[in-house]
C-alpha positions as a LaTeX table, in Angstrom:
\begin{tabular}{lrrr}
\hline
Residue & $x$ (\AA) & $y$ (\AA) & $z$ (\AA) \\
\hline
Unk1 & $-195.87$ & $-185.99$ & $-3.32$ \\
Unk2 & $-195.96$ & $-186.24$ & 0.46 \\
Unk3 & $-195.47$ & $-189.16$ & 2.28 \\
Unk4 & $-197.78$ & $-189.31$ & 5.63 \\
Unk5 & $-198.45$ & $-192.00$ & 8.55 \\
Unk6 & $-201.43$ & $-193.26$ & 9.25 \\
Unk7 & $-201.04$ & $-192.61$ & 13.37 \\
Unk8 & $-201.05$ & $-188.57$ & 11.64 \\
Unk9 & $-197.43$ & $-187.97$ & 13.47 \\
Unk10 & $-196.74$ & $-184.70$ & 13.15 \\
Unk11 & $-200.38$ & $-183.73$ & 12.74 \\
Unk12 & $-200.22$ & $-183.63$ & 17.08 \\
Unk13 & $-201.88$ & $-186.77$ & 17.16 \\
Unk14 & $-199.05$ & $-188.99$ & 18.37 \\
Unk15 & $-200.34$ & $-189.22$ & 21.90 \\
Unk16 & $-203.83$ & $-189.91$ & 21.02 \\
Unk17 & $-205.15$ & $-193.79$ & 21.02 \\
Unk18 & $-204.00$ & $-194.87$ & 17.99 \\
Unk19 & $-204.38$ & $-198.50$ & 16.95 \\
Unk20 & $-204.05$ & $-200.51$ & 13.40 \\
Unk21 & $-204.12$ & $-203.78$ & 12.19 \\
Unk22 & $-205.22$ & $-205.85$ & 9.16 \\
Unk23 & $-209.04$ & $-206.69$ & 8.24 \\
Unk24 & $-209.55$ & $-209.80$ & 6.33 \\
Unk25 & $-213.72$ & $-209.57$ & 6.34 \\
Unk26 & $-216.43$ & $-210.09$ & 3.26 \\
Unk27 & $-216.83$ & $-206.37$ & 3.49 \\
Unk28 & $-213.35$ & $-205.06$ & 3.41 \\
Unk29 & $-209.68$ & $-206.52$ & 3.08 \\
Unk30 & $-206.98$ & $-203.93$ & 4.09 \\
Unk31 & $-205.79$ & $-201.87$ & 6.34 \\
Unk32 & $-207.24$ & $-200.29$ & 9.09 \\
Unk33 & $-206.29$ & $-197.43$ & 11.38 \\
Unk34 & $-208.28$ & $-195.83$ & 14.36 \\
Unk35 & $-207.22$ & $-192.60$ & 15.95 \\
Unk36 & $-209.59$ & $-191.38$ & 19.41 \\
Unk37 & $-208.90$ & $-187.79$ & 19.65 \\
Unk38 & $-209.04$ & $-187.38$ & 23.10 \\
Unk39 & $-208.77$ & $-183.56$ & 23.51 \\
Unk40 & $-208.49$ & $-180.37$ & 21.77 \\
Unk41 & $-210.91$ & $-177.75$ & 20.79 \\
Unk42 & $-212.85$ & $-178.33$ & 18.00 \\
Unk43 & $-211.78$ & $-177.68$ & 14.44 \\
Unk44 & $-214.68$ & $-177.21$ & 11.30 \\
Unk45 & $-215.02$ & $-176.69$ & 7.76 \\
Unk46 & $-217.93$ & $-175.50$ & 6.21 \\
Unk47 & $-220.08$ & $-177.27$ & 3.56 \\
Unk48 & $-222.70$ & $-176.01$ & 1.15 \\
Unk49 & $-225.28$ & $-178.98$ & 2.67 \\
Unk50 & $-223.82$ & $-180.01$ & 5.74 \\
Unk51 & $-222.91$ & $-176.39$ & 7.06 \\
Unk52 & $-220.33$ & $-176.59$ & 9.97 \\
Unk53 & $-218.73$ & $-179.35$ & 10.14 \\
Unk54 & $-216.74$ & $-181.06$ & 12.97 \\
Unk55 & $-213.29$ & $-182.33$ & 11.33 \\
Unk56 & $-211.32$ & $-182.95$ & 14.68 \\
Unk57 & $-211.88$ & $-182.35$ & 18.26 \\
Unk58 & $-212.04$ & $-183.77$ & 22.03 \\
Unk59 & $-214.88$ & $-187.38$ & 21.80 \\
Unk60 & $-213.92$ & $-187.28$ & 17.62 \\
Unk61 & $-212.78$ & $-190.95$ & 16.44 \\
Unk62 & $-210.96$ & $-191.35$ & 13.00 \\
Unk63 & $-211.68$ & $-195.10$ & 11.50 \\
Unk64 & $-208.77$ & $-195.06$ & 8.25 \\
Unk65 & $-208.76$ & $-197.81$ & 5.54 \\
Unk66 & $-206.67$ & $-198.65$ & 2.47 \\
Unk67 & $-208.58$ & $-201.38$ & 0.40 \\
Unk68 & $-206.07$ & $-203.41$ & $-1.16$ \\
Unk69 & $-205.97$ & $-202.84$ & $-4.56$ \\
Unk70 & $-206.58$ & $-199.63$ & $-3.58$ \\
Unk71 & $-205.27$ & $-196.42$ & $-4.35$ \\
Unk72 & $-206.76$ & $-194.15$ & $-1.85$ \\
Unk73 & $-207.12$ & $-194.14$ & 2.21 \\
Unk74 & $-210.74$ & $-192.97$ & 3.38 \\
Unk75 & $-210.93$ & $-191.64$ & 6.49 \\
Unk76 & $-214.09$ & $-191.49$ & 8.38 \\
Unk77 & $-214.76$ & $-189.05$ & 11.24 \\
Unk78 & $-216.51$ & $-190.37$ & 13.50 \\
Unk79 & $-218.35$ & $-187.49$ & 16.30 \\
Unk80 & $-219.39$ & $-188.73$ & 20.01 \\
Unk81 & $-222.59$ & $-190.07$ & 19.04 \\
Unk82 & $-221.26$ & $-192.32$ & 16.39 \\
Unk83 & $-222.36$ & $-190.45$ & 13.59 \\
Unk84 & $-219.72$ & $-189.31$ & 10.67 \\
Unk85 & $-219.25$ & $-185.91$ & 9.97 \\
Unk86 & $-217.24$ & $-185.99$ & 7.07 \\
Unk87 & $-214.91$ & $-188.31$ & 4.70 \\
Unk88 & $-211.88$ & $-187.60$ & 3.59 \\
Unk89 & $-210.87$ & $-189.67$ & 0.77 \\
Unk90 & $-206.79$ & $-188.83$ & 0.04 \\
Unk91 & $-205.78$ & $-190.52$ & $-3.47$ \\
Unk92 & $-202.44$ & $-192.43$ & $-3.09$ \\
Unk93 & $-199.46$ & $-193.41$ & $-5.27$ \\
Unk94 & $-198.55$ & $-196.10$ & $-2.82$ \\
Unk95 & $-198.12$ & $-197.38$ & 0.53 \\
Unk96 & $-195.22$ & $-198.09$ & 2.59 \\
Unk97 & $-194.41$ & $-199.73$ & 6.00 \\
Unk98 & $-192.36$ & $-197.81$ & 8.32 \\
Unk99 & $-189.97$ & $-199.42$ & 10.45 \\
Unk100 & $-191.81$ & $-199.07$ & 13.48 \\
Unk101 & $-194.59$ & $-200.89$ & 11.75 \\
Unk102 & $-197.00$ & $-198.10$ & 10.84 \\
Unk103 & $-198.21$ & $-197.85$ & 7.67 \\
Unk104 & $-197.40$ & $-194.69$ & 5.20 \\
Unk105 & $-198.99$ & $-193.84$ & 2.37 \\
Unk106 & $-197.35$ & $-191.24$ & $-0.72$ \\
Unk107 & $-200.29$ & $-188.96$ & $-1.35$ \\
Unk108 & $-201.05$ & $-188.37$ & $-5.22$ \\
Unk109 & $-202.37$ & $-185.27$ & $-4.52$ \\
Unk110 & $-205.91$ & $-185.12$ & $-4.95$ \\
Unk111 & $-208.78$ & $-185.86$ & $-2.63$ \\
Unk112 & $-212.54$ & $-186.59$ & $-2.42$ \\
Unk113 & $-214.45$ & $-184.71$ & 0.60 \\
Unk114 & $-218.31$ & $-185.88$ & 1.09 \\
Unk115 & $-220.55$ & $-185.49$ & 3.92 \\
Unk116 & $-223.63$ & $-187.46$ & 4.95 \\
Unk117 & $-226.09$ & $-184.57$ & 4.03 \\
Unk118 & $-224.96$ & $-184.97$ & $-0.25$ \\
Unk119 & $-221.77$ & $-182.69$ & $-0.51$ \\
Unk120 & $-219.06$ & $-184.01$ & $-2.51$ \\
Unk121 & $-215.91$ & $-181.87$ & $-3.28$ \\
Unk122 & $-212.50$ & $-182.71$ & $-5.13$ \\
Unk123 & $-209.86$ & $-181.01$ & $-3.72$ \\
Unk124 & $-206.12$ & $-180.45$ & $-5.10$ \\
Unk125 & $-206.80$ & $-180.56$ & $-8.65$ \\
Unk126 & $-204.81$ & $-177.58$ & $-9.17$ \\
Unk127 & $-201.73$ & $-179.53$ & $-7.11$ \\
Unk128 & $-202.20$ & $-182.45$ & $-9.40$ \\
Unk129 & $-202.58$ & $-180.75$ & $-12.60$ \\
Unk130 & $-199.02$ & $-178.61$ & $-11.55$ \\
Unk131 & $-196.78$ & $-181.50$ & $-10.12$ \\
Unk132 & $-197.99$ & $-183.39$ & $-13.45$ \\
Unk133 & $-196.96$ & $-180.17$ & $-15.51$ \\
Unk134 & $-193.89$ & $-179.89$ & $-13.78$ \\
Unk135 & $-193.35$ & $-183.79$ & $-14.37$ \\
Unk136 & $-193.25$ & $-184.70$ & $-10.89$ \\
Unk137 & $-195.54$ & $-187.31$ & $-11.66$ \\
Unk138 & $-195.51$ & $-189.54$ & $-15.05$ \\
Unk139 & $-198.72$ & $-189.74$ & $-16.96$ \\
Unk140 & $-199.53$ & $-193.31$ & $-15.48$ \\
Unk141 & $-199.42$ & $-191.73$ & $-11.94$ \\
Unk142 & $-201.67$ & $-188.89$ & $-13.15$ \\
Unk143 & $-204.51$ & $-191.20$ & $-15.01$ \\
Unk144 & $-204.46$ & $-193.72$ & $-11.98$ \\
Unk145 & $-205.20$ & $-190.61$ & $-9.59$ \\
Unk146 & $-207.66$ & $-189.19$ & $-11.62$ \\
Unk147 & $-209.29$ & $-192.74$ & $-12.22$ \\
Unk148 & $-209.28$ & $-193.17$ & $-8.76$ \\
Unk149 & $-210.91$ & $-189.94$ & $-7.37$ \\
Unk150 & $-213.88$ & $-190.62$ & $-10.26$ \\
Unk151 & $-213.92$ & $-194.32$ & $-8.85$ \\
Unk152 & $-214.45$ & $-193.05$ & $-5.00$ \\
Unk153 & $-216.79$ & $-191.52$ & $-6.42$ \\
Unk154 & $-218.60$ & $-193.68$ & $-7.77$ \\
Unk155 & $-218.03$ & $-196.19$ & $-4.92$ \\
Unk156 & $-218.88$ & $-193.89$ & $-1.80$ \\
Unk157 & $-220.21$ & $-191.12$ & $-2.66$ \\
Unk158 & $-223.51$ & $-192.17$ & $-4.46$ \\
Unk159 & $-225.48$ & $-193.87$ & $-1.53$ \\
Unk160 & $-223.79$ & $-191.98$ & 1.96 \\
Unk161 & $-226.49$ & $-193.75$ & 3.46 \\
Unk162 & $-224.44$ & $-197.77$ & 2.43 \\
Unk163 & $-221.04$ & $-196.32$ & 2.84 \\
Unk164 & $-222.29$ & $-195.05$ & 6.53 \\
Unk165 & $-223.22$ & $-198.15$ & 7.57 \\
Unk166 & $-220.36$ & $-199.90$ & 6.47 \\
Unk167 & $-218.06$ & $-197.62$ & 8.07 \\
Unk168 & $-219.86$ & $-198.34$ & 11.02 \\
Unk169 & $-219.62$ & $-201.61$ & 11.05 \\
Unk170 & $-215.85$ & $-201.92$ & 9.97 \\
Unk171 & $-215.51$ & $-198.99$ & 13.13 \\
Unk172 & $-217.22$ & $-201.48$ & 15.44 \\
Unk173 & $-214.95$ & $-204.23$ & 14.18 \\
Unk174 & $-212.06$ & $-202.50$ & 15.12 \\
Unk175 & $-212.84$ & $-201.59$ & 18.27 \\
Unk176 & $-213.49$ & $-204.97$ & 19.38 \\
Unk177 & $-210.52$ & $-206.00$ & 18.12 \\
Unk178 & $-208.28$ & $-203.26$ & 19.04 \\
Unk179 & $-206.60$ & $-205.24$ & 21.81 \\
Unk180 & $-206.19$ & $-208.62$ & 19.68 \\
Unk181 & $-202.12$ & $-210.02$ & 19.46 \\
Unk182 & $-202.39$ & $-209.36$ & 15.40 \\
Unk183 & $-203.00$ & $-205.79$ & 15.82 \\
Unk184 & $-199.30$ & $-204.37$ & 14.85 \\
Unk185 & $-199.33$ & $-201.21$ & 16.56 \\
Unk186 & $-200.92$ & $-199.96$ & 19.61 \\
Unk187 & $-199.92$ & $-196.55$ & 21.04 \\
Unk188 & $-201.89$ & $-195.92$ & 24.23 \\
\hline
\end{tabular}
């Protein structure tokens, strides 16, 4: 399993605006990250609905949150006009605090890509399946990830129209509040 920070260092995002803090609201408790990509050409995938779509690139925002309780991180990406792209849903074994104060998480693996226009695609099943063959991963870990990509599921993927909204809102939340003394990590 690979362990990865939410400020994405080592993914050449470690001198973008990167900010995260806590979120104690009614519509989410966890953490929250926010990455502004500030430059860079743009990067796409393409999916059956949605076409081309924008995963990174100069005006993109990333809005990152691990419910507690959770075991995933969804990251929303945001394009200029404030309309997402594309989720990216990573299931997680665990998460971790780094001494520097940002936040880790151990991926599990498997992950849960869904765009506004209906597409929903798990990814890494094949990674999962072999590190759990290989027994790099007890049976626990395995049922909990694939509980957890059917629950995301479940959760975000049936109305994109709710879960866009309330990423939205939690976005809009952050970036009020991105400059508040209990945000633990700014790197401007």
């Amino acid at each position: 399993m690979k362990r990865k920070r939410l400020d994405r260092d080592g993914w050449g995002f470690s001198h973008f605006p990167y900010v995260q803090m806590r979120l104690e609201l009614p519509e989410f408790c966890g953490m929250a990250c926010m990455i502004r990509i500030t430059s860079g050409e743009y990067c796409c995938w393409h999916m059956p609905r949605a076409g081309r779509v924008p995963v990174c690139g100069a005006g993109m925002t990333w809005l990152q949150l691990i419910p507690d309780g959770g075991h995933h991180v969804l990251t929303a990406k945001f394009l200029r006009n404030g309309r997402i792209s594309v989720w990216y849903a990573d299931v997680i074994d665990r998460v971790e605090l780094d001494p520097d104060g940002v936040v880790a998480f151990v991926d599990a693996y498997l992950d849960v890509i869904f765009s506004p226009q209906g597409d929903v695609k798990v990814d890494d099943r094949d990674e999962l399946d072999a590190a759990y063959a290989a027994g790099d991963m007890a049976q626990e870990q395995y049922q909990r990830t694939l509980q957890e990509g059917e629950r995301i599921q479940r959760a975000l993927c049936g109305d994109v129209r709710v879960t866009e909204r309330w990423c939205r809102k939690l976005l809009k939340y952050v970036k009020k509040h991105q400059y508040d003394e209990d945000v633990l990590r700014r790197n401007m």
